[in-house]
Coordinates of C-alpha atoms in Angstrom, one line a residue:
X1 CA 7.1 108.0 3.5
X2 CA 9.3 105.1 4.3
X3 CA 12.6 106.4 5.9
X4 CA 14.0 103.1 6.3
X5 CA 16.7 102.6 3.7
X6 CA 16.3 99.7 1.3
X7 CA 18.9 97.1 0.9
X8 CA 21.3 97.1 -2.0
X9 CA 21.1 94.7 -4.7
X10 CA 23.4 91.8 -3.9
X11 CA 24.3 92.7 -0.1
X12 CA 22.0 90.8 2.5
X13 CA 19.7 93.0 4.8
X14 CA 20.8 94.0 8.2
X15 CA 19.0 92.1 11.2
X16 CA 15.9 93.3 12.8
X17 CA 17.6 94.9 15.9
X18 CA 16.3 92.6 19.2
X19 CA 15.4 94.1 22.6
X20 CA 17.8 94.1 25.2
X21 CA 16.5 91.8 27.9
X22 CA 18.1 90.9 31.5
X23 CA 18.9 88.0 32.6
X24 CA 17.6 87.5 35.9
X25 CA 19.5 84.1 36.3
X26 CA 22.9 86.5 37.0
X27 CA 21.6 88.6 39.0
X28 CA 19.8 86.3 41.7
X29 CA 23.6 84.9 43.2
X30 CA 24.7 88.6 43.6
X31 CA 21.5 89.5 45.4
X32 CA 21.4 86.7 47.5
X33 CA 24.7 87.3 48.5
X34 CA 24.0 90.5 49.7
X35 CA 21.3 89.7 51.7
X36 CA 22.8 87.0 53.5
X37 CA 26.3 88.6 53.8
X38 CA 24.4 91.7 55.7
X39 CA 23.6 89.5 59.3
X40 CA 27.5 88.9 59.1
X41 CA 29.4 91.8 58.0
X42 CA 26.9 93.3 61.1
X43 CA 28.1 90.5 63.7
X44 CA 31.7 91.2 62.7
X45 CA 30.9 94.9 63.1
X46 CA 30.0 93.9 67.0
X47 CA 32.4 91.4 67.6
X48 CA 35.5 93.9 67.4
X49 CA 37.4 94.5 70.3
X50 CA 37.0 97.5 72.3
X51 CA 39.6 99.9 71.8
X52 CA 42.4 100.0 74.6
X53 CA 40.8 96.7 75.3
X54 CA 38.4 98.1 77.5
X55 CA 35.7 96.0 79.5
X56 CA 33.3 97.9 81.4
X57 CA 30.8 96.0 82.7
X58 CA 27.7 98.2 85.0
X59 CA 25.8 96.0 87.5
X60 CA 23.2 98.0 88.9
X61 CA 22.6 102.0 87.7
X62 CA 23.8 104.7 89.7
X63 CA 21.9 108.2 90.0
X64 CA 24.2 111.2 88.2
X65 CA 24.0 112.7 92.1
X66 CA 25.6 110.0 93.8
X67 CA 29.4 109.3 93.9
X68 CA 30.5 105.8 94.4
X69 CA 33.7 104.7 96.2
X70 CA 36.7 103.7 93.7
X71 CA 38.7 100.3 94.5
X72 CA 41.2 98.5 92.5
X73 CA 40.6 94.5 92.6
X74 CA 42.9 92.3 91.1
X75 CA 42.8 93.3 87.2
X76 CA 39.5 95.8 87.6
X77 CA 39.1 99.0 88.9
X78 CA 35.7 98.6 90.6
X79 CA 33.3 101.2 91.9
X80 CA 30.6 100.0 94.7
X81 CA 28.1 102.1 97.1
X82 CA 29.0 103.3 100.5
X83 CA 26.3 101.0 102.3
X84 CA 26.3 98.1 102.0
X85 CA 29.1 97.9 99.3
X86 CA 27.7 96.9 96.7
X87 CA 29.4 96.8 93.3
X88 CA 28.0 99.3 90.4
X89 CA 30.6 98.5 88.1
X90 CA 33.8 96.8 87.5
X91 CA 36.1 98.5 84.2
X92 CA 39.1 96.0 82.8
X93 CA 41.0 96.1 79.8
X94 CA 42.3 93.0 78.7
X95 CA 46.2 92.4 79.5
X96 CA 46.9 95.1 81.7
X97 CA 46.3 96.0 85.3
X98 CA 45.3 99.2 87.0
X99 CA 48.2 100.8 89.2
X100 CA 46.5 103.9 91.0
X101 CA 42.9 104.8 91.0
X102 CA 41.8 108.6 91.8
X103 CA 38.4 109.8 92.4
X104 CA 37.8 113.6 90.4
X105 CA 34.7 115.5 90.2
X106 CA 32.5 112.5 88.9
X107 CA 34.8 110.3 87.3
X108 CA 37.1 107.4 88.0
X109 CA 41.1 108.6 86.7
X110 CA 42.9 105.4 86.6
X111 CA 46.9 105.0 85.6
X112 CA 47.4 101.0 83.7
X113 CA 50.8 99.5 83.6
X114 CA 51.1 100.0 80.2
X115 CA 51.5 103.8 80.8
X116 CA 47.7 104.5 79.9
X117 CA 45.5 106.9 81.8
X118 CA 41.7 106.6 81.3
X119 CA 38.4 108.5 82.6
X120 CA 35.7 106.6 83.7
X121 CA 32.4 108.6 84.5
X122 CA 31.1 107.2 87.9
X123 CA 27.8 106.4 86.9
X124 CA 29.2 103.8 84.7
X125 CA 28.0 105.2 81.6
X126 CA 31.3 104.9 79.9
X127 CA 35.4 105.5 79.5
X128 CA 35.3 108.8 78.5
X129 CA 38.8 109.6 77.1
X130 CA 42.2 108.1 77.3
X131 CA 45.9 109.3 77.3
X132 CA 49.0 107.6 76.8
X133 CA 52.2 108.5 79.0
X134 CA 54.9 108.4 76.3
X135 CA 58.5 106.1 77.7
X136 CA 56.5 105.5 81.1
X137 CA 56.0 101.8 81.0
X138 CA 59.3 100.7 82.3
X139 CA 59.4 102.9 85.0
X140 CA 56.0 102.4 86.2
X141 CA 56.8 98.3 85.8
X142 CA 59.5 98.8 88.3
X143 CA 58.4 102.0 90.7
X144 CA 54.3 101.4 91.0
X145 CA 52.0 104.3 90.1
X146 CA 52.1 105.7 93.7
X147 CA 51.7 109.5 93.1
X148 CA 51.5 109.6 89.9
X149 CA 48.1 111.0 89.6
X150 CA 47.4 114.3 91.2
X151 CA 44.4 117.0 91.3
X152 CA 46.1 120.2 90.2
X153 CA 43.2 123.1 92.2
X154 CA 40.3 122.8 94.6
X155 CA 37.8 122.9 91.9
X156 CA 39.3 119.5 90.4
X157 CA 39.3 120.8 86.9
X158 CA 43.2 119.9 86.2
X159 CA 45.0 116.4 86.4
X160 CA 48.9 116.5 86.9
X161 CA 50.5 112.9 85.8
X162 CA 53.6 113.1 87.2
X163 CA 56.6 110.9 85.7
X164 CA 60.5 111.1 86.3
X165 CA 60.7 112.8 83.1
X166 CA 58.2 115.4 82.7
X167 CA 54.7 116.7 84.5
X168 CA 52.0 116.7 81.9
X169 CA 48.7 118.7 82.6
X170 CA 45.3 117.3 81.8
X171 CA 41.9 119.0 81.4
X172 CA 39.5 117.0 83.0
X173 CA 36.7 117.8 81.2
X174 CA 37.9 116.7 78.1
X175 CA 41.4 114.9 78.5
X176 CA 42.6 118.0 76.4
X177 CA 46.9 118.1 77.3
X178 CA 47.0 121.8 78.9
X179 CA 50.9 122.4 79.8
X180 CA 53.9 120.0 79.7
X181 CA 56.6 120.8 82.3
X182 CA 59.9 118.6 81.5
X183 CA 62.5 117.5 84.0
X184 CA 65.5 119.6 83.9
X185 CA 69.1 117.6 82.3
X186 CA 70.6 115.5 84.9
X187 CA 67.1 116.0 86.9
X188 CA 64.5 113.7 87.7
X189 CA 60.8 113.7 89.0
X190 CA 60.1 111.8 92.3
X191 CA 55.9 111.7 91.8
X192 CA 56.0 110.0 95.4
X193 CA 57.6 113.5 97.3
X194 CA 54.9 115.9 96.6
X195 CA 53.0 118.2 98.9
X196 CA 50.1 120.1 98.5
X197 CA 50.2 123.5 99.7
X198 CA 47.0 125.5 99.5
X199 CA 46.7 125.4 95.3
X200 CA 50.1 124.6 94.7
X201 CA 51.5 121.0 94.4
X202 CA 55.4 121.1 95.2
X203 CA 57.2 118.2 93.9
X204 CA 61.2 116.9 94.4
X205 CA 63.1 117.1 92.0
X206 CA 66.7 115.3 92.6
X207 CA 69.5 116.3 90.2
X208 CA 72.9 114.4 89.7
X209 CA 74.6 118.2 90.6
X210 CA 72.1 120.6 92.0
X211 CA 73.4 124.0 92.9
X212 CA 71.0 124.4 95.6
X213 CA 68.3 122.5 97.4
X214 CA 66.0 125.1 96.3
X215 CA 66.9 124.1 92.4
X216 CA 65.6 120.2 93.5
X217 CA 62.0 121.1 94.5
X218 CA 58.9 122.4 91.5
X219 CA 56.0 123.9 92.2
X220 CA 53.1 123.7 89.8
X221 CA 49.2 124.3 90.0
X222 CA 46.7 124.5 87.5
X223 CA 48.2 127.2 85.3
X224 CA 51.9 125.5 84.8
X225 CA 55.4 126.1 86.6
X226 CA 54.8 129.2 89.1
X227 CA 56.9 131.6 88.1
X228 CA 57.1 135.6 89.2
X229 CA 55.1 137.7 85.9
X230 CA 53.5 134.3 83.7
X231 CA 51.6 134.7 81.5
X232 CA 49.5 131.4 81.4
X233 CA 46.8 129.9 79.7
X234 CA 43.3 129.5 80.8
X235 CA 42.1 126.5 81.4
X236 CA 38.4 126.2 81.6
X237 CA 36.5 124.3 78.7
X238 CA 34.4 126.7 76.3
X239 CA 31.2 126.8 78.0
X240 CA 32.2 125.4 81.7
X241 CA 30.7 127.2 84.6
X242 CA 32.8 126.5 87.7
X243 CA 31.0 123.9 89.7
X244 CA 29.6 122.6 86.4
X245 CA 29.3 118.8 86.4
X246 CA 30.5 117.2 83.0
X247 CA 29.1 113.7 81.8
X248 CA 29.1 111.2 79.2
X249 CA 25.4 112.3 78.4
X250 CA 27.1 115.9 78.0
X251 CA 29.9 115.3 76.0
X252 CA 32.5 118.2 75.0
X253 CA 33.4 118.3 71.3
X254 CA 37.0 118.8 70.4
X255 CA 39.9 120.1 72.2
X256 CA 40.1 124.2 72.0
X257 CA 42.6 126.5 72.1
X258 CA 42.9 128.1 75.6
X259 CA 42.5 132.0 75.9
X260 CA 45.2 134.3 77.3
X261 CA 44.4 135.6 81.0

C-alpha cells in the first residue's frame, strides 16, 4: 500500500523534500585559517617573556657532582669552574640587578633589587623557585643586600632572609615559607650584625627604647626564635633524607604541611 497521503483537490502538492548538501565553498576559509593560524598562535606561545623576566643562558654543561663558583657581574649572576674559570652559566632577568649571591647545597640563592629571591640549580638546568620580600625594595635600594641572605643549620636545608622588618624562613628544597619572625614595635632588624654561633644565627636588633641590651639581640636557627619549651615545626621535605641532594630533574611537588616534633 501507498502511505503517502494524496493531495487535496484544489491545494497544490507539497515539494519533493531535497537532500541536504554542504557547501564546501564555506568551509575551505575556516579551514585554511586554522591551519595557517596554528605556526603563529605557536610562535606567540614561544615568544612570551619568561616569568620574573628571567634569562638563563648555560654555556657549557656541568656534571650534577660538581659545584661551580658563584659571582655577580654587572646585571648577571654568573657561575664558572674553579680552573681555569670558565663560565657555565650567566642567569639575568631583565631590569633588575642581583644584590647578594649565596652558594647552598647545589644551588645559586640570589636576592634582586626589586626585593626578589630566586634558586638557581648549579648545573644550570634551571630557576627553580622564586620568593618575593614584601615592602623590601626601598630599603634594599638604599642599604645593599649585605647579609640579607643567611644559611639557617650545617646541613643547609633552611634559608633566613633577613630584613629590618621581619626574618622570614625558607625551605630550600622547595622555597616552601617555614616560620616568619617579625621585628618587635619600635624595633628594627640590622641583617649586617649577625653571628653564627654553632647552629644558631644571633642577629641585632636596635629598638628606639630597649629595656636592656639583651632585648636588642635574636637568636634564630632552623626551627624559629629559640625560646626555653618550643614546640616547633619540622622542617624536612616529605621524603628528604639528610644529605639528600635535590634537583631540577627531581622536582618536589607542592608545599606540605610540616609535622609536630
Amino acid at each position: 500500500m501507498n502511505a503517502s497521503p494524496r493531495p487535496r483537490p484544489g491545494l497544490p502538492a507539497d515539494p519533493p523534500l531535497q537532500p541536504l548538501r554542504r557547501r564546501p565553498h564555506r568551509l575551505l576559509p575556516a579551514a585554511l585559517a586554522l591551519l595557517l593560524g596554528a605556526p603563529l598562535l605557536a610562535a606567540v606561545h614561544h615568544a612570551r617573556p619568561a616569568p620574573y623576566g628571567d634569562r638563563l643562558t648555560v654555556h657549557a654543561r656541568v656534571a650534577p657532582a660538581v659545584e661551580p663558583r658563584l659571582r655577580m657581574r654587572g646585571a648577571a649572576v654568573e657561575a664558572y669552574g674553579s680552573r681555569g674559570g670558565a663560565v657555565h652559566w650567566t642567569y639575568a632577568r631583565a631590569g633588575r640587578r642581583p644584590l647578594a649571591v649565596l652558594p647552598a647545597r647545589g644551588d645559586a640563592v640570589a636576592l634582586w633589587d626589586d626585593g626578589l629571591v630566586t634558586a638557581t640549580d648549579a648545573t644550570g638546568t634551571g630557576v627553580r623557585w622564586h620568593r618575593a620580600l614584601p615592602a623590601a625594595a626601598d630599603w634594599l635600594a638604599a642599604h645593599g643586600g649585605t647579609g640579607v641572605l643567611r644559611m639557617l643549620d650545617p646541613g643547609t636545608r633552611m634559608l633566613a632572609v633577613v630584613t629590618p622588618h621581619r626574618i622570614a624562613a625558607y625551605r630550600l628544597a622547595d622555597g616552601d615559607l617555614r616560620w616568619v619572625l617579625p621585628a618587635r614595635p619600635g624595633c628594627a632588624f640590622a641583617p649586617a650584625r649577625a653571628v653564627h654561633r654553632g647552629g644558631a644565627i644571633l642577629i641585632a636588633q636596635p629598638c628606639l627604647a630597649a629595656d636592656s641590651w639583651s632585648g636588642e639581640i635574636v637568636a634564630v636557627d632552623d626551627l624559629g626564635p629559640i625560646a626555653p619549651s618550643r614546640t616547633p615545626l619540622g622542617n624536612e621535605w616529605q621524603g628528604e633524607r639528610r644529605g639528600e641532594h635535590h634537583s631540577a630533574e627531581h622536582p618536589h611537588t607542592g608545599n606540605l604541611v610540616a609535622r609536630p616534633r
